[in-house]
Short mmCIF file of C-alpha atoms in Angstrom, two decimals:
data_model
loop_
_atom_site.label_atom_id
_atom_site.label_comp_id
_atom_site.label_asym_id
_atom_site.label_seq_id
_atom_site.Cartn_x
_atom_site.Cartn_y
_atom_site.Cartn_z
CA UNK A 1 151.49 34.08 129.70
CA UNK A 2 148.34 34.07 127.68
CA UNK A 3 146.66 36.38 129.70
CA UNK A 4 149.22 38.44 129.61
CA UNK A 5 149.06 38.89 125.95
CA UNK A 6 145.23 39.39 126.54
CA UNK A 7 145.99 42.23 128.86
CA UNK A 8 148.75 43.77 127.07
CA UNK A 9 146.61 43.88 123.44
CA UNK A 10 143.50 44.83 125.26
CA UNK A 11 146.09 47.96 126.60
CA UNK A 12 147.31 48.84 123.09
CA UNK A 13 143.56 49.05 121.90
CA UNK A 14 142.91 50.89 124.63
CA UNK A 15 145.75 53.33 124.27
CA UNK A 16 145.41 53.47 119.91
CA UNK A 17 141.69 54.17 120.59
CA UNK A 18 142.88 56.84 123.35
CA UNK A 19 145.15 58.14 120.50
CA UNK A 20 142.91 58.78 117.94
CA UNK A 21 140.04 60.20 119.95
CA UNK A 22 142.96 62.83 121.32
CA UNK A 23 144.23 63.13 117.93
CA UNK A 24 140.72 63.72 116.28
CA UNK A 25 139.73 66.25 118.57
CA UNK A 26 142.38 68.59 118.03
CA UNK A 27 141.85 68.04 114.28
CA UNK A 28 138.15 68.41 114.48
CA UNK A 29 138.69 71.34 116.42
CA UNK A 30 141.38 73.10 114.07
CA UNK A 31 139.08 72.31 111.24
CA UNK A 32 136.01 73.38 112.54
CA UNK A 33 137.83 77.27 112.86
CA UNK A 34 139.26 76.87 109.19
CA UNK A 35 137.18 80.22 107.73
CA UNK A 36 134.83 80.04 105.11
CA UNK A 37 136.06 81.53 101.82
CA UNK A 38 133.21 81.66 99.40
CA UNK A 39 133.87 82.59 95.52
CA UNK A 40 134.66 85.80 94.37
CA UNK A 41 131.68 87.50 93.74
CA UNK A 42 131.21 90.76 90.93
CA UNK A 43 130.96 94.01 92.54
CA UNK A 44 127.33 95.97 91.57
CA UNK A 45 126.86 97.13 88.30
CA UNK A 46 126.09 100.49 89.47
CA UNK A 47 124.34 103.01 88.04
CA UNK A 48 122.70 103.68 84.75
CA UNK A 49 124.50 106.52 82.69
CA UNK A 50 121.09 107.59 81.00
CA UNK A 51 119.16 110.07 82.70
CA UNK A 52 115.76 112.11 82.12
CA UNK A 53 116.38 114.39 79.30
CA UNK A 54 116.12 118.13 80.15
CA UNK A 55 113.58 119.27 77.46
CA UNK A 56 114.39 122.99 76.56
CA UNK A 57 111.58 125.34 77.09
CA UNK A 58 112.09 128.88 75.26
CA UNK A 59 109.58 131.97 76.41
CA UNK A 60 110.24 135.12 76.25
CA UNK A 61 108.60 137.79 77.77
CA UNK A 62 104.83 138.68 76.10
CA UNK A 63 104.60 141.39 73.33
CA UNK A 64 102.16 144.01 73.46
CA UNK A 65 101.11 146.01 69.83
CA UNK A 66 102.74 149.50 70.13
CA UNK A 67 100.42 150.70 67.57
CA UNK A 68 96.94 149.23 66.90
CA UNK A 69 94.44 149.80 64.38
CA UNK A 70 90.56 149.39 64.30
CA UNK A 71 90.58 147.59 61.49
CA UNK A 72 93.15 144.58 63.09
CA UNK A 73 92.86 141.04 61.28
CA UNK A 74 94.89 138.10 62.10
CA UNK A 75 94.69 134.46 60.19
CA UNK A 76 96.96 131.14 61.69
CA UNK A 77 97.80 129.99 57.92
CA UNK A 78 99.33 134.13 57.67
CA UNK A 79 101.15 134.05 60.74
CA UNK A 80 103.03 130.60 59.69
CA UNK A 81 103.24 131.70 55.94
CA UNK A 82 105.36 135.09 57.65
CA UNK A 83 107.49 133.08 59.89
CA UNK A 84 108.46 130.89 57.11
CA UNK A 85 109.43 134.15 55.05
CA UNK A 86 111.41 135.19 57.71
CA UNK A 87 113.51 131.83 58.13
CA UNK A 88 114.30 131.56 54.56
CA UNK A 89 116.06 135.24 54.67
CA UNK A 90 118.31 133.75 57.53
CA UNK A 91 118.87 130.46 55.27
CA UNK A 92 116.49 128.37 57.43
CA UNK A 93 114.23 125.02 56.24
CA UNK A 94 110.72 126.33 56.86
CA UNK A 95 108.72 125.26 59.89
CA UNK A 96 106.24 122.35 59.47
CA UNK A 97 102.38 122.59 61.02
CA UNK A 98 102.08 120.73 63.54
CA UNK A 99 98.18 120.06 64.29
CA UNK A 100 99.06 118.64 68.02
CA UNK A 101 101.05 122.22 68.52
CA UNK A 102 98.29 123.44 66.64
CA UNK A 103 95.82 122.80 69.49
CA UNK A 104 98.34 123.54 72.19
CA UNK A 105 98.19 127.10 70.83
CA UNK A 106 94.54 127.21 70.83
CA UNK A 107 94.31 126.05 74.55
CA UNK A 108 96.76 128.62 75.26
CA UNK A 109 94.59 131.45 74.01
CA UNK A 110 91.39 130.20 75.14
CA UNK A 111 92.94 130.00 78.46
CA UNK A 112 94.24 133.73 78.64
CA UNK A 113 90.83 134.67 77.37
CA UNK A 114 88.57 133.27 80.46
CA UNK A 115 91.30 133.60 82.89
CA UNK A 116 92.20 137.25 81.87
CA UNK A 117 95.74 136.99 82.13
CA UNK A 118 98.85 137.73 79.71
CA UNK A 119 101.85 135.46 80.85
CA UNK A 120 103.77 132.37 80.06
CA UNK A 121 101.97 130.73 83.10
CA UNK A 122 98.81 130.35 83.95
CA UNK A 123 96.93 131.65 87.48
CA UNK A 124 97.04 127.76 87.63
CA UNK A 125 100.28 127.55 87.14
CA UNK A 126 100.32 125.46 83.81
CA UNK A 127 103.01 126.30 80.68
CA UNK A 128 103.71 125.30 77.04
CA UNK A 129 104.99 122.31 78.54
CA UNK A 130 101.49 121.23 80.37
CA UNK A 131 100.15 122.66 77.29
CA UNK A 132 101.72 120.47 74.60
CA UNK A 133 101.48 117.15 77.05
CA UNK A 134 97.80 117.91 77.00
CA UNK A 135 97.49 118.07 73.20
CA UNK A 136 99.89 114.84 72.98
CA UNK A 137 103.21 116.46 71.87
CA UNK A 138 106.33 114.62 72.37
CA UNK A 139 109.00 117.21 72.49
CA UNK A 140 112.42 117.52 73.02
CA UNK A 141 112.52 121.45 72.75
CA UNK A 142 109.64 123.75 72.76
CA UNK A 143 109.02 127.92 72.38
CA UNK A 144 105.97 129.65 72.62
CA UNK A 145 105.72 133.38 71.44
CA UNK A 146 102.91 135.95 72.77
CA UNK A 147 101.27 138.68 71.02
CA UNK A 148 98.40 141.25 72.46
CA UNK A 149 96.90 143.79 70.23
CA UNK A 150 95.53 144.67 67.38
CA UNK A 151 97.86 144.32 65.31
CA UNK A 152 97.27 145.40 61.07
CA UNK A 153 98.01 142.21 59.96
CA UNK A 154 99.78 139.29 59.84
CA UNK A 155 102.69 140.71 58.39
CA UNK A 156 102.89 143.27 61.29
CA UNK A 157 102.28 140.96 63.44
CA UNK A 158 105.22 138.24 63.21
CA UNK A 159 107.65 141.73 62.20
CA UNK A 160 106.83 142.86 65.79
CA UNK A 161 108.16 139.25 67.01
CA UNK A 162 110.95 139.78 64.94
CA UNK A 163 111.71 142.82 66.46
CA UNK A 164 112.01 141.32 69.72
CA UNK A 165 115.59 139.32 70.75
CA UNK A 166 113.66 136.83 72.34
CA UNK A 167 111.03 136.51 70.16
CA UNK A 168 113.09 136.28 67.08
CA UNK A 169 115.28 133.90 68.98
CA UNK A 170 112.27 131.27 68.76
CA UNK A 171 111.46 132.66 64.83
CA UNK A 172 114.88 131.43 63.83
CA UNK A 173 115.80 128.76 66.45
CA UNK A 174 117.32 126.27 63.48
CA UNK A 175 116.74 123.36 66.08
CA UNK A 176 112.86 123.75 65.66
CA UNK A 177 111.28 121.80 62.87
CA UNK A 178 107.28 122.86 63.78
CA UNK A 179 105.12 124.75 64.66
CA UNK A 180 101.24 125.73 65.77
CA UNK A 181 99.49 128.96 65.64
CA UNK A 182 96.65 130.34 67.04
CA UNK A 183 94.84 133.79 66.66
CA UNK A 184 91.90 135.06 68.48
CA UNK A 185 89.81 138.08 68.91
CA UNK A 186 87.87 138.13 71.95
CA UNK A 187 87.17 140.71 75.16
CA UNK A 188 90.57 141.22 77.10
CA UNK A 189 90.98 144.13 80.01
CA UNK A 190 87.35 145.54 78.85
CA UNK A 191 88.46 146.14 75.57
CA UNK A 192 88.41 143.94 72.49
CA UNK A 193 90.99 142.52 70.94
CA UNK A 194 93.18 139.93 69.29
CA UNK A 195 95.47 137.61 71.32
CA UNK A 196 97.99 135.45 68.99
CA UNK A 197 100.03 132.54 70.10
CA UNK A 198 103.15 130.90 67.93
CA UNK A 199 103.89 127.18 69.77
CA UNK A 200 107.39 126.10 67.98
CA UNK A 201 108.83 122.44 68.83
CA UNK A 202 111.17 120.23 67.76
CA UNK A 203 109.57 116.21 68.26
CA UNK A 204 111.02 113.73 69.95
CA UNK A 205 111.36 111.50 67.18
CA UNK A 206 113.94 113.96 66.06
CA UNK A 207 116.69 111.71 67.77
CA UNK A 208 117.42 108.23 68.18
CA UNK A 209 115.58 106.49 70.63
CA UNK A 210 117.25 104.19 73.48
CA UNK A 211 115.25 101.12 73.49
CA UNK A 212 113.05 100.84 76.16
CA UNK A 213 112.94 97.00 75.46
CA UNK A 214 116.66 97.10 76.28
CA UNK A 215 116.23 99.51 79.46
CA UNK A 216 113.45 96.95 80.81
CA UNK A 217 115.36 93.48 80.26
CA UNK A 218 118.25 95.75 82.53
CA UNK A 219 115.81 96.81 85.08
CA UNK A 220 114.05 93.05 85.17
CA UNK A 221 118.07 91.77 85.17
CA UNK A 222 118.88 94.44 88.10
CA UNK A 223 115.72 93.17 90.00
CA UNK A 224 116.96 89.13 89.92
CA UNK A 225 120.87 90.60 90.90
CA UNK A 226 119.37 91.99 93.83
CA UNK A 227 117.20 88.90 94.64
CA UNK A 228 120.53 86.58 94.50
CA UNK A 229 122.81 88.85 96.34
CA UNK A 230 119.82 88.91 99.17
CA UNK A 231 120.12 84.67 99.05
CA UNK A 232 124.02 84.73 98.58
CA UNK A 233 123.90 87.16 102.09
CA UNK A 234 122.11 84.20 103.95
CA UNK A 235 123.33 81.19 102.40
CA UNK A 236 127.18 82.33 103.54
CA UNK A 237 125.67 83.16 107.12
CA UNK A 238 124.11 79.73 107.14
CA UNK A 239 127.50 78.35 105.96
CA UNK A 240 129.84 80.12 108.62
CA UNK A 241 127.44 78.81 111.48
CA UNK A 242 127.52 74.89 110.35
CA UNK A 243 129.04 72.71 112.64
CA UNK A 244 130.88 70.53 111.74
CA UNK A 245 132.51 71.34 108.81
CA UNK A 246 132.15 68.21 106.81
CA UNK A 247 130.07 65.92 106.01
CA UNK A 248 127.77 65.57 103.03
CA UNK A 249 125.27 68.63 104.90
CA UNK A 250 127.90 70.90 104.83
CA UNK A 251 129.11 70.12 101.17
CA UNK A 252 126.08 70.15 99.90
CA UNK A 253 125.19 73.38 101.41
CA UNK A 254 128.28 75.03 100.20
CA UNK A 255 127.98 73.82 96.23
CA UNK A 256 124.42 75.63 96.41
CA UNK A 257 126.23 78.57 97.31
CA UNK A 258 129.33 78.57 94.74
CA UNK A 259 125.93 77.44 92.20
CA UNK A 260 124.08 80.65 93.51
CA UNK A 261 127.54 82.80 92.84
CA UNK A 262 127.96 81.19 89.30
CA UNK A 263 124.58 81.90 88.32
CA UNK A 264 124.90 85.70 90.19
CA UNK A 265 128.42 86.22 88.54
CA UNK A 266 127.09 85.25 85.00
CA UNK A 267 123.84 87.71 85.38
CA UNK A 268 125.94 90.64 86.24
CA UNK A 269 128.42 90.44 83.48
CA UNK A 270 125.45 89.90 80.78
CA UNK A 271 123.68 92.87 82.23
CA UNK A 272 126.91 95.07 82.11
CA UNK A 273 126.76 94.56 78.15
CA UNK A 274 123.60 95.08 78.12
CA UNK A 275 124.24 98.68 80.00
CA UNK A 276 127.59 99.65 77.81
CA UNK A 277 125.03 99.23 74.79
CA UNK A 278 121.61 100.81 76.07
CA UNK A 279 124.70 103.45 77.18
CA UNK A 280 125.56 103.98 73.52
CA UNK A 281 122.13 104.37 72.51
CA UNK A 282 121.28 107.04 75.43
CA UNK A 283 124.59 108.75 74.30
CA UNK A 284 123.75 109.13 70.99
CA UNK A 285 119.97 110.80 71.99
CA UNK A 286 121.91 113.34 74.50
CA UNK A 287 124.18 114.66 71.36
CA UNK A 288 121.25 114.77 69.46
CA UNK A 289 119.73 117.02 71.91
CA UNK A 290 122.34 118.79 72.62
CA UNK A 291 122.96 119.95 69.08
CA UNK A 292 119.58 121.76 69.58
CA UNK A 293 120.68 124.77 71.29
#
């Protein structure tokens, strides 16, 4: 009888342990193809709404004196003293010298001079643009006017550019705030003779100015999104390939990953405010310049 009850308990062992292997397996096997959901994570913050600004450039096509006399004299501080009489018939603040367009004129004329050419660009292809980033202006519009002759005076002069629609466009462009001059008497097409330049601008400090500081904190911000989404991408593939899916490995693994989504979720909403804001700001500059034309 005893070993009976040895027999039949060393059975029921045998059979519970049978049970809960068989049982086990088909649990460890229905877990292990559970699938891995990971933690909502933000969709990109896409792009930036602020965009190089288009600076306006404004050149019409060179004048040429219709009549010329021998006796032809030309002065800068004439030429700007005309075009100021000529805005304040139309109702127009007077233009301020600029000493940066100043010397953007002056390279303009020297240029035509050796080269021998009468355009808005060069033989070497450079403009008023080139021209006024090699003098140092910061512009958000620019206009550069052409003369070639010998003109009386001043007075004749800048009345010639008046008489022009393009010229007299740039004479009383109200979104221009300065100006540079330069006159010059030298040998042009074997003759001599006086080439005059007007270079009109309004400066970039004429609008509010997004802050760069703000731009770069976004740009440093969109660097360390892309660095976490790169680490989020490999963590999850690490994740989906454990086996099994338990144990202190596996949980440990997976709380570094919801951590890494936290931390990625948090970064992308701060650097959306920061965007709607450095948004505002770029919005602001783009009315600004479009009020110009």
């Amino acid at each position: 009888m005893r070993k009976f009850k040895i027999v039949f308990l060393v059975l029921v062992i045998v059979l519970g342990l049978g049970a809960v292997f068989f049982f086990w397996r088909d649990f460890s096997n229905f877990y292990s193809k559970l699938p891995f959901k990971p933690p909502e994570i933000e969709k990109g913050i896409g792009e930036f709404l602020a965009k190089e600004v288009e600076k306006q450039i404004s050149t019409p096509p060179p004048l040429r004196a219709k009549e010329e006399v021998p006796e032809s004299y030309l002065t800068r501080a004439g030429v700007i003293q005309r075009t100021n009489s000529q805005r304040e018939k139309y109702g127009l603040p007077p233009l301020k010298e600029n000493p940066r367009l100043n010397v953007s004129a002056e390279l303009k004329v020297a240029d035509m001079f050796e080269k021998q050419y009468f355009a808005h660009i060069s033989p070497s292809d450079k403009g008023v643009k080139d021209l006024a980033e090699i003098s140092g202006y910061e512009f958000i519009a620019i206009g550069e006017n052409l003369a070639l002759g010998n003109f009386q005076n001043d007075e004749v002069l800048v009345q010639g550019w008046m008489d022009s629609p393009g010229h007299r466009a740039n004479i009383l462009n109200p979104g221009y705030q300065e100006i540079g001059v330069a006159v010059q008497k030298g040998n042009f097409e074997g003759k001599a003779t006086w080439l005059a330049v007007q270079h009109f601008g309004r400066p970039l400090s004429a609008c509010p100015q997004p802050d760069e500081a703000l731009k770069a904190e976004i740009d440093v911000n969109q660097m360390k999104i892309s660095e976490l989404q790169t680490t989020l991408t490999k963590l999850e593939s690490e994740i989906r390939t454990m086996r099994p899916k338990r144990g202190s490995t596996y949980n440990q693994k997976v709380q570094e990953y919801n951590a890494f989504v936290f931390q990625y979720n948090n970064l992308v909403d701060q650097t959306k405010t920061l965007i709607n804001a450095y948004n505002s700001q770029v919005n602001l500059f783009n009315q600004c310049v479009v009020g110009v034309e």
